PDB file of C-alpha atoms in Angstrom:
ATOM      1  CA  MET A   1     154.920 -66.533 263.709  1.00 39.00           C
ATOM      2  CA  THR A   2     154.034 -69.067 262.401  1.00 43.00           C
ATOM      3  CA  ASP A   3     150.173 -70.260 264.112  1.00 47.00           C
ATOM      4  CA  SER A   4     152.013 -73.955 264.346  1.00 50.00           C
ATOM      5  CA  ALA A   5     155.525 -75.200 265.013  1.00 52.00           C
ATOM      6  CA  GLU A   6     154.974 -78.033 262.868  1.00 62.00           C
ATOM      7  CA  GLU A   7     155.403 -76.508 259.821  1.00 90.00           C
ATOM      8  CA  TRP A   8     158.954 -75.677 259.830  1.00 95.00           C
ATOM      9  CA  PRO A   9     161.571 -78.279 259.450  1.00 96.00           C
ATOM     10  CA  PRO A  10     163.135 -79.734 261.902  1.00 96.00           C
ATOM     11  CA  SER A  11     166.725 -77.331 262.387  1.00 97.00           C
ATOM     12  CA  PRO A  12     169.471 -77.414 264.799  1.00 96.00           C
ATOM     13  CA  LEU A  13     170.944 -74.333 263.684  1.00 97.00           C
ATOM     14  CA  TRP A  14     167.728 -72.424 264.225  1.00 98.00           C
ATOM     15  CA  THR A  15     167.639 -74.445 267.695  1.00 97.00           C
ATOM     16  CA  TYR A  16     171.285 -73.468 268.844  1.00 97.00           C
ATOM     17  CA  SER A  17     170.530 -69.856 267.399  1.00 97.00           C
ATOM     18  CA  LEU A  18     167.690 -69.161 269.421  1.00 97.00           C
ATOM     19  CA  GLU A  19     169.837 -70.187 271.978  1.00 96.00           C
ATOM     20  CA  LEU A  20     172.849 -68.149 271.502  1.00 96.00           C
ATOM     21  CA  TYR A  21     170.747 -64.726 270.120  1.00 96.00           C
ATOM     22  CA  SER A  22     168.803 -65.424 273.898  1.00 96.00           C
ATOM     23  CA  GLN A  23     172.336 -64.565 275.896  1.00 95.00           C
ATOM     24  CA  PRO A  24     172.270 -60.563 275.946  1.00 94.00           C
ATOM     25  CA  GLU A  25     175.312 -59.943 275.158  1.00 97.00           C
ATOM     26  CA  VAL A  26     175.019 -61.811 272.124  1.00 97.00           C
ATOM     27  CA  GLU A  27     172.018 -60.371 271.166  1.00 96.00           C
ATOM     28  CA  ILE A  28     173.755 -56.838 271.335  1.00 97.00           C
ATOM     29  CA  ALA A  29     176.574 -58.459 269.573  1.00 97.00           C
ATOM     30  CA  CYS A  30     174.576 -59.167 266.654  1.00 97.00           C
ATOM     31  CA  LEU A  31     173.124 -56.021 266.052  1.00 95.00           C
ATOM     32  CA  ALA A  32     176.102 -54.454 265.599  1.00 97.00           C
ATOM     33  CA  LEU A  33     177.817 -56.551 263.538  1.00 97.00           C
ATOM     34  CA  GLN A  34     174.594 -56.297 261.329  1.00 94.00           C
ATOM     35  CA  ASP A  35     174.188 -52.670 261.697  1.00 93.00           C
ATOM     36  CA  ASP A  36     178.056 -51.123 262.323  1.00 95.00           C
ATOM     37  CA  HIS A  37     179.319 -53.870 259.890  1.00 95.00           C
ATOM     38  CA  GLY A  38     177.092 -55.287 257.645  1.00 94.00           C
ATOM     39  CA  LEU A  39     177.541 -58.640 258.687  1.00 96.00           C
ATOM     40  CA  ASP A  40     174.166 -60.919 257.905  1.00 97.00           C
ATOM     41  CA  VAL A  41     173.560 -62.063 261.697  1.00 97.00           C
ATOM     42  CA  ASN A  42     172.165 -65.408 259.838  1.00 98.00           C
ATOM     43  CA  LEU A  43     176.114 -66.082 258.704  1.00 98.00           C
ATOM     44  CA  VAL A  44     177.046 -65.350 261.821  1.00 98.00           C
ATOM     45  CA  LEU A  45     175.356 -67.837 263.824  1.00 98.00           C
ATOM     46  CA  LEU A  46     176.001 -71.015 261.615  1.00 98.00           C
ATOM     47  CA  ALA A  47     179.574 -69.782 261.163  1.00 97.00           C
ATOM     48  CA  ALA A  48     179.470 -70.481 265.273  1.00 97.00           C
ATOM     49  CA  TRP A  49     176.981 -73.553 264.840  1.00 97.00           C
ATOM     50  CA  LEU A  50     179.361 -74.813 262.450  1.00 96.00           C
ATOM     51  CA  ALA A  51     182.563 -73.749 265.008  1.00 95.00           C
ATOM     52  CA  ARG A  52     180.787 -75.351 267.665  1.00 94.00           C
ATOM     53  CA  SER A  53     180.278 -78.739 266.098  1.00 91.00           C
ATOM     54  CA  GLY A  54     184.178 -78.519 265.208  1.00 93.00           C
ATOM     55  CA  ARG A  55     182.733 -77.934 261.517  1.00 94.00           C
ATOM     56  CA  GLY A  56     185.230 -76.014 258.809  1.00 94.00           C
ATOM     57  CA  VAL A  57     183.584 -73.411 255.990  1.00 95.00           C
ATOM     58  CA  GLU A  58     186.183 -73.678 252.840  1.00 93.00           C
ATOM     59  CA  ALA A  59     186.294 -71.140 250.657  1.00 94.00           C
ATOM     60  CA  PRO A  60     184.056 -72.715 248.160  1.00 95.00           C
ATOM     61  CA  LEU A  61     181.082 -73.252 249.955  1.00 95.00           C
ATOM     62  CA  ALA A  62     181.573 -70.148 252.047  1.00 97.00           C
ATOM     63  CA  GLN A  63     181.123 -68.430 248.262  1.00 97.00           C
ATOM     64  CA  ALA A  64     177.903 -70.006 248.030  1.00 96.00           C
ATOM     65  CA  LEU A  65     176.505 -69.279 251.462  1.00 97.00           C
ATOM     66  CA  ARG A  66     177.338 -65.649 251.405  1.00 97.00           C
ATOM     67  CA  LYS A  67     176.275 -65.701 247.408  1.00 97.00           C
ATOM     68  CA  ARG A  68     172.781 -66.654 248.805  1.00 97.00           C
ATOM     69  CA  ALA A  69     172.839 -64.749 252.514  1.00 98.00           C
ATOM     70  CA  ASP A  70     173.359 -61.777 250.844  1.00 97.00           C
ATOM     71  CA  ALA A  71     170.715 -62.092 247.519  1.00 98.00           C
ATOM     72  CA  TYR A  72     168.167 -63.309 250.407  1.00 98.00           C
ATOM     73  CA  GLN A  73     168.855 -59.645 252.611  1.00 96.00           C
ATOM     74  CA  THR A  74     169.036 -57.580 249.766  1.00 96.00           C
ATOM     75  CA  GLU A  75     166.101 -58.818 248.011  1.00 97.00           C
ATOM     76  CA  VAL A  76     164.295 -59.787 251.271  1.00 96.00           C
ATOM     77  CA  MET A  77     165.092 -58.939 254.782  1.00 95.00           C
ATOM     78  CA  GLN A  78     166.799 -55.459 254.307  1.00 92.00           C
ATOM     79  CA  PRO A  79     163.614 -53.737 252.405  1.00 93.00           C
ATOM     80  CA  PHE A  80     161.220 -55.818 255.001  1.00 90.00           C
ATOM     81  CA  ARG A  81     163.386 -53.782 257.870  1.00 90.00           C
ATOM     82  CA  GLN A  82     163.701 -50.386 256.493  1.00 91.00           C
ATOM     83  CA  ALA A  83     159.918 -50.854 256.393  1.00 90.00           C
ATOM     84  CA  ARG A  84     159.770 -52.107 260.315  1.00 88.00           C
ATOM     85  CA  ARG A  85     161.742 -49.831 261.101  1.00 87.00           C
ATOM     86  CA  ALA A  86     160.123 -46.679 259.061  1.00 88.00           C
ATOM     87  CA  LEU A  87     156.891 -47.483 261.810  1.00 83.00           C
ATOM     88  CA  LYS A  88     158.769 -47.047 264.784  1.00 81.00           C
ATOM     89  CA  ARG A  89     159.425 -43.727 263.093  1.00 83.00           C
ATOM     90  CA  GLN A  90     155.869 -42.654 262.400  1.00 81.00           C
ATOM     91  CA  SER A  91     154.014 -40.711 265.017  1.00 78.00           C
ATOM     92  CA  MET A  92     150.183 -41.371 265.685  1.00 74.00           C
ATOM     93  CA  SER A  93     147.540 -39.884 267.430  1.00 79.00           C
ATOM     94  CA  PRO A  94     147.705 -41.914 270.759  1.00 81.00           C
ATOM     95  CA  LEU A  95     143.836 -43.317 269.036  1.00 79.00           C
ATOM     96  CA  LEU A  96     146.227 -45.283 266.206  1.00 85.00           C
ATOM     97  CA  ALA A  97     149.484 -45.576 268.071  1.00 84.00           C
ATOM     98  CA  ASP A  98     147.900 -48.918 270.049  1.00 86.00           C
ATOM     99  CA  LEU A  99     147.399 -50.046 265.970  1.00 87.00           C
ATOM    100  CA  LEU A 100     150.759 -49.042 264.817  1.00 86.00           C
ATOM    101  CA  ALA A 101     152.110 -50.722 267.264  1.00 86.00           C
ATOM    102  CA  GLU A 102     150.255 -54.316 266.828  1.00 90.00           C
ATOM    103  CA  ARG A 103     151.024 -53.564 263.066  1.00 88.00           C
ATOM    104  CA  ARG A 104     155.222 -53.766 264.447  1.00 87.00           C
ATOM    105  CA  ARG A 105     154.918 -56.570 266.548  1.00 91.00           C
ATOM    106  CA  CYS A 106     153.384 -58.165 263.151  1.00 93.00           C
ATOM    107  CA  LEU A 107     156.312 -57.228 261.753  1.00 91.00           C
ATOM    108  CA  LEU A 108     158.592 -58.212 263.616  1.00 92.00           C
ATOM    109  CA  ALA A 109     157.275 -61.859 263.993  1.00 94.00           C
ATOM    110  CA  ALA A 110     156.954 -62.008 260.224  1.00 94.00           C
ATOM    111  CA  GLU A 111     160.423 -60.631 259.997  1.00 94.00           C
ATOM    112  CA  LEU A 112     162.273 -63.535 263.000  1.00 95.00           C
ATOM    113  CA  ASP A 113     159.408 -65.971 260.219  1.00 96.00           C
ATOM    114  CA  LEU A 114     161.463 -65.051 257.481  1.00 97.00           C
ATOM    115  CA  GLU A 115     165.206 -65.036 258.994  1.00 97.00           C
ATOM    116  CA  HIS A 116     164.285 -68.616 260.072  1.00 98.00           C
ATOM    117  CA  LEU A 117     163.720 -69.293 256.218  1.00 98.00           C
ATOM    118  CA  GLU A 118     166.641 -67.640 255.220  1.00 98.00           C
ATOM    119  CA  GLN A 119     168.953 -70.567 257.962  1.00 98.00           C
ATOM    120  CA  LEU A 120     166.814 -73.578 256.716  1.00 98.00           C
ATOM    121  CA  MET A 121     168.372 -72.381 253.254  1.00 97.00           C
ATOM    122  CA  LEU A 122     171.900 -72.170 254.508  1.00 98.00           C
ATOM    123  CA  GLU A 123     171.416 -75.002 256.839  1.00 97.00           C
ATOM    124  CA  LYS A 124     170.773 -76.960 253.455  1.00 96.00           C
ATOM    125  CA  LEU A 125     173.452 -75.268 251.612  1.00 95.00           C
ATOM    126  CA  ALA A 126     175.847 -76.132 254.381  1.00 94.00           C
ATOM    127  CA  GLY A 127     174.699 -79.563 253.681  1.00 88.00           C
ATOM    128  CA  THR A 128     177.257 -81.615 256.027  1.00 81.00           C
ATOM    129  CA  LEU A 129     180.568 -81.181 256.261  1.00 80.00           C
ATOM    130  CA  PRO A 130     183.443 -83.533 257.509  1.00 81.00           C
ATOM    131  CA  GLY A 131     184.617 -82.535 261.446  1.00 79.00           C
ATOM    132  CA  ASP A 132     188.167 -80.060 262.012  1.00 75.00           C
ATOM    133  CA  THR A 133     189.483 -82.163 265.459  1.00 74.00           C
ATOM    134  CA  SER A 134     192.471 -80.040 265.036  1.00 84.00           C
ATOM    135  CA  ALA A 135     191.254 -76.613 265.847  1.00 89.00           C
ATOM    136  CA  THR A 136     189.413 -76.110 268.566  1.00 93.00           C
ATOM    137  CA  PRO A 137     185.639 -74.291 268.382  1.00 94.00           C
ATOM    138  CA  ALA A 138     187.043 -70.592 268.929  1.00 94.00           C
ATOM    139  CA  THR A 139     189.092 -70.961 266.415  1.00 94.00           C
ATOM    140  CA  LEU A 140     186.643 -72.789 263.871  1.00 94.00           C
ATOM    141  CA  PHE A 141     184.224 -69.589 264.659  1.00 96.00           C
ATOM    142  CA  ALA A 142     187.342 -67.447 263.725  1.00 95.00           C
ATOM    143  CA  ARG A 143     188.085 -69.179 260.078  1.00 95.00           C
ATOM    144  CA  ASN A 144     184.548 -69.399 259.173  1.00 96.00           C
ATOM    145  CA  LEU A 145     183.897 -66.205 259.477  1.00 96.00           C
ATOM    146  CA  ALA A 146     187.607 -64.761 257.602  1.00 96.00           C
ATOM    147  CA  MET A 147     186.138 -67.500 255.356  1.00 96.00           C
ATOM    148  CA  LEU A 148     182.533 -66.287 254.877  1.00 97.00           C
ATOM    149  CA  TYR A 149     183.640 -61.699 255.032  1.00 97.00           C
ATOM    150  CA  PRO A 150     187.664 -62.129 253.825  1.00 96.00           C
ATOM    151  CA  ASP A 151     186.924 -58.150 253.478  1.00 94.00           C
ATOM    152  CA  ARG A 152     186.139 -57.598 255.846  1.00 92.00           C
ATOM    153  CA  SER A 153     187.395 -56.400 259.699  1.00 90.00           C
ATOM    154  CA  VAL A 154     185.315 -56.727 262.744  1.00 90.00           C
ATOM    155  CA  PRO A 155     186.235 -55.687 266.418  1.00 92.00           C
ATOM    156  CA  GLU A 156     187.110 -58.352 268.884  1.00 93.00           C
ATOM    157  CA  SER A 157     185.026 -56.929 271.178  1.00 95.00           C
ATOM    158  CA  LEU A 158     182.004 -58.004 269.174  1.00 95.00           C
ATOM    159  CA  LEU A 159     183.268 -61.671 268.784  1.00 96.00           C
ATOM    160  CA  ALA A 160     183.904 -62.021 272.482  1.00 96.00           C
ATOM    161  CA  PRO A 161     180.695 -63.363 273.225  1.00 96.00           C
ATOM    162  CA  PHE A 162     180.267 -65.847 270.940  1.00 96.00           C
ATOM    163  CA  VAL A 163     183.731 -67.174 271.636  1.00 95.00           C
ATOM    164  CA  GLU A 164     182.977 -67.104 275.501  1.00 94.00           C
ATOM    165  CA  ARG A 165     180.115 -69.521 274.668  1.00 93.00           C
ATOM    166  CA  LEU A 166     181.864 -71.614 272.230  1.00 92.00           C
ATOM    167  CA  ARG A 167     184.369 -72.525 275.158  1.00 84.00           C
ATOM    168  CA  LEU A 168     181.276 -73.489 277.129  1.00 77.00           C
ATOM    169  CA  PRO A 169     179.993 -77.352 277.703  1.00 73.00           C
ATOM    170  CA  GLU A 170     177.822 -78.351 275.056  1.00 67.00           C
ATOM    171  CA  GLY A 171     174.702 -78.610 276.760  1.00 56.00           C
TER     172      GLY A 171
END
């Protein structure tokens, strides 16, 4: 992670994502969506954030977001994540175990920074979408995900923690 928060521009999406992801059931759902269903957690969080603020994603924007996110995940995040996870499987002598654990912590912090960077790119690409007052945030979330992932079927149980949070009053 970077030494200074001042290096990052303000990001309502990142702030929302940190708050949402801090909920244990959301974190578990995010990891399952990523590892078992191939979804980009940042796109899922973006879909929820947009829905929370009453905004829906239409097909052209969804395609642009997905194209950007897929390229970033393939070229940057997946190799980085694979390296970090490979280190977890390494067996080292007790003398080197602490060094290995510290390197993994450093990689995890850098991975979080790379996720932050992706969210900044996605937030900028999403721009300012008009609001949709005719739909609830939960409905908008489902629509946003369907636009972003028209080729995927996601179990309702993995979406439930997001929907539950979208039903809570803002604050």
